[in-house]
GROMACS .gro file of C-alpha atoms in nm:
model
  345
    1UNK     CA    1   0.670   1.611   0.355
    2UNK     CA    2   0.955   1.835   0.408
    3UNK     CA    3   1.238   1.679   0.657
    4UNK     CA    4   1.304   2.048   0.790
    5UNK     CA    5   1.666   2.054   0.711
    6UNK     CA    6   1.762   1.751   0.868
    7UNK     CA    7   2.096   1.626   0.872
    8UNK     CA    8   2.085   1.409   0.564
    9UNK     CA    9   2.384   1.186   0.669
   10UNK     CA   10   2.118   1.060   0.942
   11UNK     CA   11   1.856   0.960   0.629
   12UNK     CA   12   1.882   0.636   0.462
   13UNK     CA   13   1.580   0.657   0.250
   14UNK     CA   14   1.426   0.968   0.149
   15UNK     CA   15   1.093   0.937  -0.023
   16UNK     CA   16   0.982   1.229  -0.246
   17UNK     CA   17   0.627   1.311  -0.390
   18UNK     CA   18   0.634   0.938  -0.482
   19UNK     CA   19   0.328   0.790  -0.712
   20UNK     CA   20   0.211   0.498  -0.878
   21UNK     CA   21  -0.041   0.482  -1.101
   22UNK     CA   22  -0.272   0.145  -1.288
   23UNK     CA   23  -0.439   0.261  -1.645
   24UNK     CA   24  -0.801   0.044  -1.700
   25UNK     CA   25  -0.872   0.006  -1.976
   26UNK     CA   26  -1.160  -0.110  -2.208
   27UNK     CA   27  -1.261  -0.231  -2.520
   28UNK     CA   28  -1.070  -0.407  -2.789
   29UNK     CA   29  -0.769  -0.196  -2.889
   30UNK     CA   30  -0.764  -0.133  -2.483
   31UNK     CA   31  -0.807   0.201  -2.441
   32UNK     CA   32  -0.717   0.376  -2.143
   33UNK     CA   33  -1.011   0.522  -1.974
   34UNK     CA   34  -0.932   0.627  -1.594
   35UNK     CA   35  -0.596   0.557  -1.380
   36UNK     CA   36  -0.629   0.419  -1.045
   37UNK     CA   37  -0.405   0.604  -0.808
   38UNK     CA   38  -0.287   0.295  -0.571
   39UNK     CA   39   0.022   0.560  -0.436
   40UNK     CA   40  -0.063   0.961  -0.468
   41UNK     CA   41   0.195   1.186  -0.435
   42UNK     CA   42   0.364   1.078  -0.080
   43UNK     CA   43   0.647   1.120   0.113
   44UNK     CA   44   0.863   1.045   0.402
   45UNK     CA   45   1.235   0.985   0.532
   46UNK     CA   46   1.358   0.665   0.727
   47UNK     CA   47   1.655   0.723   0.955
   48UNK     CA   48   1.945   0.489   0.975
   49UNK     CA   49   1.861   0.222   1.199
   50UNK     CA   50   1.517   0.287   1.287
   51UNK     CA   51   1.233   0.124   1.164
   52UNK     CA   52   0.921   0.320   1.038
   53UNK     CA   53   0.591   0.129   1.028
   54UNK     CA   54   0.328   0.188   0.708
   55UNK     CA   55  -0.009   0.061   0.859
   56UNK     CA   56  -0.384   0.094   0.684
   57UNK     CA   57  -0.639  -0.148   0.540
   58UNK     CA   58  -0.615  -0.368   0.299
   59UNK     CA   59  -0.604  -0.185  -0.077
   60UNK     CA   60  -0.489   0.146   0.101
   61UNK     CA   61  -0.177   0.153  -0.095
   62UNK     CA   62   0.131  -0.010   0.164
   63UNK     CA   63   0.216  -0.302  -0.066
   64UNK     CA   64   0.201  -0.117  -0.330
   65UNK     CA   65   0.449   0.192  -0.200
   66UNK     CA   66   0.694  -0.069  -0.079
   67UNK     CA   67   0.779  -0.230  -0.388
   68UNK     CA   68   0.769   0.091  -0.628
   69UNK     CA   69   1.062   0.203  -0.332
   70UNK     CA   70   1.239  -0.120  -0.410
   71UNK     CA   71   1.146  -0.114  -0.786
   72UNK     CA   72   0.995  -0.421  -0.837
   73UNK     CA   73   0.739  -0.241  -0.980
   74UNK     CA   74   0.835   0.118  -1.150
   75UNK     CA   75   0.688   0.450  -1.012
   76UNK     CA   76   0.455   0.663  -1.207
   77UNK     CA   77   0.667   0.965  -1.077
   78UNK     CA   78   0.836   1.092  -0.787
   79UNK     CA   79   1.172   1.030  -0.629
   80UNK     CA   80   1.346   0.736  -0.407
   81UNK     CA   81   1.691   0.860  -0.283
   82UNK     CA   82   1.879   0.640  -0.085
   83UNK     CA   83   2.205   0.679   0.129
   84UNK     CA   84   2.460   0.508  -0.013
   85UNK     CA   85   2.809   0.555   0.149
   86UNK     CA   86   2.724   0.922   0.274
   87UNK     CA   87   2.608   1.045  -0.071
   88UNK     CA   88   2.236   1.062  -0.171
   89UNK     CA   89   2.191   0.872  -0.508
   90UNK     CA   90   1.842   0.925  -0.758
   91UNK     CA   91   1.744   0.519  -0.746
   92UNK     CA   92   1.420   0.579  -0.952
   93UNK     CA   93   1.719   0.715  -1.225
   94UNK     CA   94   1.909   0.414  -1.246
   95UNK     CA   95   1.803   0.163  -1.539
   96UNK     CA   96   1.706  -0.132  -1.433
   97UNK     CA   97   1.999  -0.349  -1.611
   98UNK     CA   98   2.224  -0.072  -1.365
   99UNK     CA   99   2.042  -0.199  -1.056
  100UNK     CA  100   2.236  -0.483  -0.947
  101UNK     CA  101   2.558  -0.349  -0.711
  102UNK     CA  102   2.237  -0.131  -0.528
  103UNK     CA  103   2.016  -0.402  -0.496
  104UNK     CA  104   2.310  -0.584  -0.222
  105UNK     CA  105   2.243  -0.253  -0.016
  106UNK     CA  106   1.883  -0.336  -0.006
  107UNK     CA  107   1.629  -0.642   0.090
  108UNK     CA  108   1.271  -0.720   0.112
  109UNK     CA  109   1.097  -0.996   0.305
  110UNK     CA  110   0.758  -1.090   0.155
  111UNK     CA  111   0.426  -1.147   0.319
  112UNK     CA  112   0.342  -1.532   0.255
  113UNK     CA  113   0.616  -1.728   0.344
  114UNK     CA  114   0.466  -2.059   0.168
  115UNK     CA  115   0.482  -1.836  -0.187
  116UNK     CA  116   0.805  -1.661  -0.161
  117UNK     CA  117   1.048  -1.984  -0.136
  118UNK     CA  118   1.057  -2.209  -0.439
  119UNK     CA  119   0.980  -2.570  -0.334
  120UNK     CA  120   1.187  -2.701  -0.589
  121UNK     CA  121   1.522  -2.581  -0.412
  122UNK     CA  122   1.700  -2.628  -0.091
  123UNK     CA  123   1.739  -2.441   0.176
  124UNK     CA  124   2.131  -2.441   0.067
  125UNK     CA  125   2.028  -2.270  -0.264
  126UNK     CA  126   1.726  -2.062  -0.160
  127UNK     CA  127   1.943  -1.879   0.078
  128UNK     CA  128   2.257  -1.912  -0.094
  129UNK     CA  129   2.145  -1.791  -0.435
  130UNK     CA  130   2.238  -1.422  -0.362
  131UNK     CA  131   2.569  -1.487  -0.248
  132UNK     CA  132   2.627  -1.658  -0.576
  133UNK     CA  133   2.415  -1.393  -0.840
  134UNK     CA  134   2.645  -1.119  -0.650
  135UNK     CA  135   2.972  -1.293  -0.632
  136UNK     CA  136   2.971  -1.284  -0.237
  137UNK     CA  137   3.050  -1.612  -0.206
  138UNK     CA  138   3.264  -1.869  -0.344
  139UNK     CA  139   3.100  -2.242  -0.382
  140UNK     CA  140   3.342  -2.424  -0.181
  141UNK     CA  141   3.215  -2.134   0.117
  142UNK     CA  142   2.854  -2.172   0.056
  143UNK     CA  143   2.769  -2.418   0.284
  144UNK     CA  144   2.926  -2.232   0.610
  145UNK     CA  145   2.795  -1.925   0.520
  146UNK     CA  146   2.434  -2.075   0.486
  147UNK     CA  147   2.475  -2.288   0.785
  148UNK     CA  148   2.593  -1.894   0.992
  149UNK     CA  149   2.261  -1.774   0.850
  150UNK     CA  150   2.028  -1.977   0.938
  151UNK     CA  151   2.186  -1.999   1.335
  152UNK     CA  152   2.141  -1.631   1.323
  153UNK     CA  153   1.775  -1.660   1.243
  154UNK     CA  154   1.720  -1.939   1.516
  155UNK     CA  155   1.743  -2.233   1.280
  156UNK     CA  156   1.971  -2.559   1.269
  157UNK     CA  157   2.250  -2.594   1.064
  158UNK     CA  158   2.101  -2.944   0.986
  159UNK     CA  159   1.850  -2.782   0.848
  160UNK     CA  160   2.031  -2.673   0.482
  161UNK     CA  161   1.968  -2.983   0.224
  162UNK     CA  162   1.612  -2.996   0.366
  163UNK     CA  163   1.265  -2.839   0.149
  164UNK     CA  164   1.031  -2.532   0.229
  165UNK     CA  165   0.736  -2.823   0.265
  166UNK     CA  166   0.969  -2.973   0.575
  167UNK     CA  167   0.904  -2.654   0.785
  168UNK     CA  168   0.630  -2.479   0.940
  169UNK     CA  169   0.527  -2.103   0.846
  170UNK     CA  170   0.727  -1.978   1.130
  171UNK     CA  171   1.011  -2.155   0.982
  172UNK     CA  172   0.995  -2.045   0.632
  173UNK     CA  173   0.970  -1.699   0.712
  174UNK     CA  174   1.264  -1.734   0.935
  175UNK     CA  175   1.401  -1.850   0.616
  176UNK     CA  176   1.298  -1.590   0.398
  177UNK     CA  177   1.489  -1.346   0.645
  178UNK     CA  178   1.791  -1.540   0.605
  179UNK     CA  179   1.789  -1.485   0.290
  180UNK     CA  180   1.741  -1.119   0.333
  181UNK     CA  181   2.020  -1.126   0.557
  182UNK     CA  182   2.255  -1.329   0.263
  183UNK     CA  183   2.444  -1.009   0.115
  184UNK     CA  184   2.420  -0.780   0.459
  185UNK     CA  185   2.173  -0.488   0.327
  186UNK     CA  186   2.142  -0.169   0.498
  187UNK     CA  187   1.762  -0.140   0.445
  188UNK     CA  188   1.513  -0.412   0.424
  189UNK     CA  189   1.165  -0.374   0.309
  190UNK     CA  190   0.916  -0.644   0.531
  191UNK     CA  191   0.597  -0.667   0.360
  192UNK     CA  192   0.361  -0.795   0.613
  193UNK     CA  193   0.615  -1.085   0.752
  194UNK     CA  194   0.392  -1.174   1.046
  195UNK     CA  195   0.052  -1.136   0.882
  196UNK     CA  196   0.030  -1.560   0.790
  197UNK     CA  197   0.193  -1.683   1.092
  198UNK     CA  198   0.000  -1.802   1.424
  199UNK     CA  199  -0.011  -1.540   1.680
  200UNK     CA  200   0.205  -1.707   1.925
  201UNK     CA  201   0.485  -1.732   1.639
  202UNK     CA  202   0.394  -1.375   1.497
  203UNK     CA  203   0.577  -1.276   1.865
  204UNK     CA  204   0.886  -1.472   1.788
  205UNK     CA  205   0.948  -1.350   1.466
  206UNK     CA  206   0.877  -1.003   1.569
  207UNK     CA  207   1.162  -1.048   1.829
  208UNK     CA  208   1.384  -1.195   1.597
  209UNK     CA  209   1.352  -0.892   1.357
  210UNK     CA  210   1.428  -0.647   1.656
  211UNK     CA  211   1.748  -0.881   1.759
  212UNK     CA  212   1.909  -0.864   1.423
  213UNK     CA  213   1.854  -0.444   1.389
  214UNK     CA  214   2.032  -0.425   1.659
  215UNK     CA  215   2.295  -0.655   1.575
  216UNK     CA  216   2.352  -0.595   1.217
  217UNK     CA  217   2.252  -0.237   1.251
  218UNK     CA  218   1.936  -0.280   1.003
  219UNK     CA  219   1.708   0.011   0.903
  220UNK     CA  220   1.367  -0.133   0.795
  221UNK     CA  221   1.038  -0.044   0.609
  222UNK     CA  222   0.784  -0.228   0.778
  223UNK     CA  223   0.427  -0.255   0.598
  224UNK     CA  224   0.117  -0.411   0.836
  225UNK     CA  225  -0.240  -0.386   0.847
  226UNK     CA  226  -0.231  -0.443   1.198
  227UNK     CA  227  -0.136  -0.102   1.432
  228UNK     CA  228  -0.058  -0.349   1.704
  229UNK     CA  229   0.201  -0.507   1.570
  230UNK     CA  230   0.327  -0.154   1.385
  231UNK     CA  231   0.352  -0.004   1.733
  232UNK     CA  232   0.545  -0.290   1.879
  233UNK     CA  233   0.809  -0.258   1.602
  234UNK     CA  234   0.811   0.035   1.522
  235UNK     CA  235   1.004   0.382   1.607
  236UNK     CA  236   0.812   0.608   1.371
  237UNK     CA  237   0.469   0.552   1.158
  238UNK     CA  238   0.313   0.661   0.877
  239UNK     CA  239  -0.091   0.566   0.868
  240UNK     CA  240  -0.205   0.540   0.470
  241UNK     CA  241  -0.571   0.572   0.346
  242UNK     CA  242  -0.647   0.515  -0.018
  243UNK     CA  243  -0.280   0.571  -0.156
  244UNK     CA  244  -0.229   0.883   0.061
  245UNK     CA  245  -0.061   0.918   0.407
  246UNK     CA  246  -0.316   1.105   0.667
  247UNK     CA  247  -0.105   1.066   0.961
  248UNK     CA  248   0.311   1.064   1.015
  249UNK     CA  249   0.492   1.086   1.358
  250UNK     CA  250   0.669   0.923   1.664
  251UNK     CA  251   0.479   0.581   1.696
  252UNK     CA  252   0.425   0.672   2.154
  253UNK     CA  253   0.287   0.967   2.002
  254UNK     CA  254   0.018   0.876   1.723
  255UNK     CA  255  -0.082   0.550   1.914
  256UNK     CA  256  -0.128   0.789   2.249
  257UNK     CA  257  -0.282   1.104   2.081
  258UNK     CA  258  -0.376   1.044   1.734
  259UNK     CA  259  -0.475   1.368   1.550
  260UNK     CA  260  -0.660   1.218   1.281
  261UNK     CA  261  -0.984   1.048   1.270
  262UNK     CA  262  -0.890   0.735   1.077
  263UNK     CA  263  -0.592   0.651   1.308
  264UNK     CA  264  -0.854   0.654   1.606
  265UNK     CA  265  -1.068   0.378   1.429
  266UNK     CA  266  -0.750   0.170   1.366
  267UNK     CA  267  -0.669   0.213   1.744
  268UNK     CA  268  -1.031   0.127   1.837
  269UNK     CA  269  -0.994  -0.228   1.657
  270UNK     CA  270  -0.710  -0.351   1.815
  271UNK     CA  271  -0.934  -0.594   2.086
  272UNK     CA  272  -0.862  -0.564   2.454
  273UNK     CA  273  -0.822  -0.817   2.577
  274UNK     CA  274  -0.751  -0.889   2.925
  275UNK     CA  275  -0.826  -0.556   3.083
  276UNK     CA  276  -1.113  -0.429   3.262
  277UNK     CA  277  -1.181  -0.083   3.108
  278UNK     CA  278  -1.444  -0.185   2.795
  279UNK     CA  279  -1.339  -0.050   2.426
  280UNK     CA  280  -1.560   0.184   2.271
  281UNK     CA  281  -1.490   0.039   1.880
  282UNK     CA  282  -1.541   0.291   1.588
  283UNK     CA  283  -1.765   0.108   1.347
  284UNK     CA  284  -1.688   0.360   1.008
  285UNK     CA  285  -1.961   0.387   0.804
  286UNK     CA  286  -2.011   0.213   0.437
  287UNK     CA  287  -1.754   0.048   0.238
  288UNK     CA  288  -1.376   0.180   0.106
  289UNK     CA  289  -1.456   0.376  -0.202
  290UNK     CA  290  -1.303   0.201  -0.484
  291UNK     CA  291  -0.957   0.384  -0.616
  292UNK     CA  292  -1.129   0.409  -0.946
  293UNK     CA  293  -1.377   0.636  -0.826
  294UNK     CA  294  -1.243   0.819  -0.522
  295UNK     CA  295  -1.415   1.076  -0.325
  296UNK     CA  296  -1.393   1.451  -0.380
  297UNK     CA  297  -1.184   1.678  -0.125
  298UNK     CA  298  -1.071   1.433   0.173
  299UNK     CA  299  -1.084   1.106   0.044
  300UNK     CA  300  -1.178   0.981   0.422
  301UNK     CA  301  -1.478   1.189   0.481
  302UNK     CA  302  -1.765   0.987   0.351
  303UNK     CA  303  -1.716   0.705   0.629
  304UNK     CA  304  -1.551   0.977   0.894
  305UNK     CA  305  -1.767   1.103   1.196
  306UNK     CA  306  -1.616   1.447   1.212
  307UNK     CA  307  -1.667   1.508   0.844
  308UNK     CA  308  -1.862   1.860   0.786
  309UNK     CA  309  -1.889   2.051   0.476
  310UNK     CA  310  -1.538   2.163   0.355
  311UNK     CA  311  -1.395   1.823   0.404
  312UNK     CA  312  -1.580   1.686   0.080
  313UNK     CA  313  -1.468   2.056  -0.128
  314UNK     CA  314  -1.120   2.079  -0.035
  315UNK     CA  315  -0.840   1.794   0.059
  316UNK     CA  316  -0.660   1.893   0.352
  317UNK     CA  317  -0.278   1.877   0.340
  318UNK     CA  318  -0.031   1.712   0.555
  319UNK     CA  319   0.024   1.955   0.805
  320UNK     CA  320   0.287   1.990   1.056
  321UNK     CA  321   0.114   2.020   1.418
  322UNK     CA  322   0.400   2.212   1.569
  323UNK     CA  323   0.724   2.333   1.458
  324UNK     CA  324   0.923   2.064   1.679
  325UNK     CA  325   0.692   1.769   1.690
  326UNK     CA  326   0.761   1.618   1.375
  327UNK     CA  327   0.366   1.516   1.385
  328UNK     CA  328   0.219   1.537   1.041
  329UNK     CA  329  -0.184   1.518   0.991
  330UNK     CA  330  -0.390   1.594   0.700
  331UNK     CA  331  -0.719   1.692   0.846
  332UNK     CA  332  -0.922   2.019   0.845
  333UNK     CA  333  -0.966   1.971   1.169
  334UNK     CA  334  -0.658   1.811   1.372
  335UNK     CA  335  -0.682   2.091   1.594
  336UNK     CA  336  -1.001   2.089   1.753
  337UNK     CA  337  -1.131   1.728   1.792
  338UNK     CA  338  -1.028   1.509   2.073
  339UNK     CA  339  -0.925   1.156   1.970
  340UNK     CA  340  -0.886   0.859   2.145
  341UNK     CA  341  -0.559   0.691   2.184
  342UNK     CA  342  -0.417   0.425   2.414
  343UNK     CA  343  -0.086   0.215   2.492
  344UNK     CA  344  -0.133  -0.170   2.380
  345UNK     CA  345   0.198  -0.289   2.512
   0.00000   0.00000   0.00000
């Protein structure tokens, strides 16, 4: 995706052509006998301070994209340039024993917040760890600069010799954003932080995410399954299907007037509840095809119910839809059909 000559002072993260790639393998000596493509050749920009929102099914490729960005996982080729101090540095060319002064620039908040915090530590050292790895933080200081953490996730300073297994999910995830917090990134990565929390508390820590962008001036990645939640977060998103992205824009303007027939069915599951008009759901036909095995031309088209014959001989590229809109779609026929869209909040 090209970002049109954009000033690239206003770009903290610009994603190039970026793909990751699994060899299977079979036999005894393991040979290699077809790659599954679980990221294919994407790309996109995220301006400082906004947040852009990577929503699709499960297995479409999100998780995947948002840790070859941070590296915890290496790509299989493309770029990852990120903004550091007004100059664009190459981070898929730094070695990984180099990585260390970029990783304080940078933060990622995992889905399950009863996984990511060892129950063998304290809250003191869970969140405190960073500060020590990066030399932030002298020991004598530790304990204040924990204690200013968690208030400015919601929690009480009491709270810092306590366990993970003393707090509720809500809790520990508010935790888990402390700790992103620890060494004041630029750019934090949240993989699905709300997906394992109640709905009521999903709200709150939605909030709290919003409250600190503004007040530490955060610019986030933030991966969920759920266009709901994307939308309420969200200044831009990207919509993935099978490792590619079909649909890029303003988030008003894809959950409104999507262009592409798989961002209509993910607007026609949200449920709607409370209002009067009924919801006409898009039940897609058959299953995902499996990444090992993936469908000729559009890789949508077998469960889309637009699909005629040129979408299963030729993929469609990501296409601009006017010179100004910055609305990207990669259908045939973006164009010509008439999707349903609506406003959930």
């Amino acid at each position: 995706m090209k970002n049109n000559g954009l000033n690239q002072k206003n770009i903290l993260l610009d994603v190039i052509g970026l793909k990751k790639c699994f060899p299977v393998t079979k036999g005894v000596f393991k040979k290699v006998v077809t790659q599954i493509k679980a990221v294919d050749n994407i790309s996109f920009h995220i301006y400082k301070g906004e947040t852009l929102g990577l929503v699709g099914e499960s297995g479409c490729g999100k998780t995947t994209t948002g840790w070859t960005v941070f590296r915890l996982i290496e790509p299989t080729d493309g770029k990852v340039f990120f903004n550091l101090n007004g100059k664009m540095i190459d981070f898929t060319n730094i070695k990984q024993n180099q990585l260390k002064p970029y990783r304080r620039q940078m933060a990622i908040i995992f889905q399950d917040p009863y996984s990511s915090l060892n129950p063998r530590l304290t809250i003191r050292d869970i969140i405190g760890d960073p500060l020590i790895v990066h030399n932030v933080c002298k020991s004598r200081d530790l304990d204040r600069k924990v204690r200013g953490l968690l208030a400015s996730v919601g929690l009480q300073a009491s709270y810092i010799n306590r366990y993970p297994h003393e707090f509720s999910g809500g809790q520990r995830q508010r935790i888990s954003i402390a700790r992103a917090l620890a060494l004041n990134p630029k750019f934090i990565i949240a993989d699905e932080p709300v997906s394992a929390l109640d709905v009521s508390v999903q709200a709150q820590v939605l909030n709290l995410l919003r409250d600190l962008q503004s007040e530490f001036n955060l610019t986030y990645l933030f991966i969920a399954h759920d266009l709901k939640v994307v939308e309420h977060i969200s200044d831009r998103i990207a919509v993935m299907y099978l490792g590619k992205i079909v649909e890029f824009g303003d988030a008003e303007v894809i959950c409104n007037t999507p262009k592409h027939p798989y961002t209509e069915a993910l607007i026609s599951a949200i449920p709607n509840i409370g209002k009067k008009q009924k919801s006409n759901r898009i039940i897609l036909k058959g299953e995902v095809p499996s990444p090992m095995n993936l469908p000729p031309g559009c890789h949508f088209h077998p469960r889309c119910p637009y699909s005629q014959n040129i979408c299963s001989e030729e993929e469609p590229l990501l296409k601009e839809t006017e010179q100004s809109s910055q609305h990207y779609i990669a259908c045939h026929f973006f164009n010509k059909l008439n999707l349903k869209g609506g406003v959930f909040l």
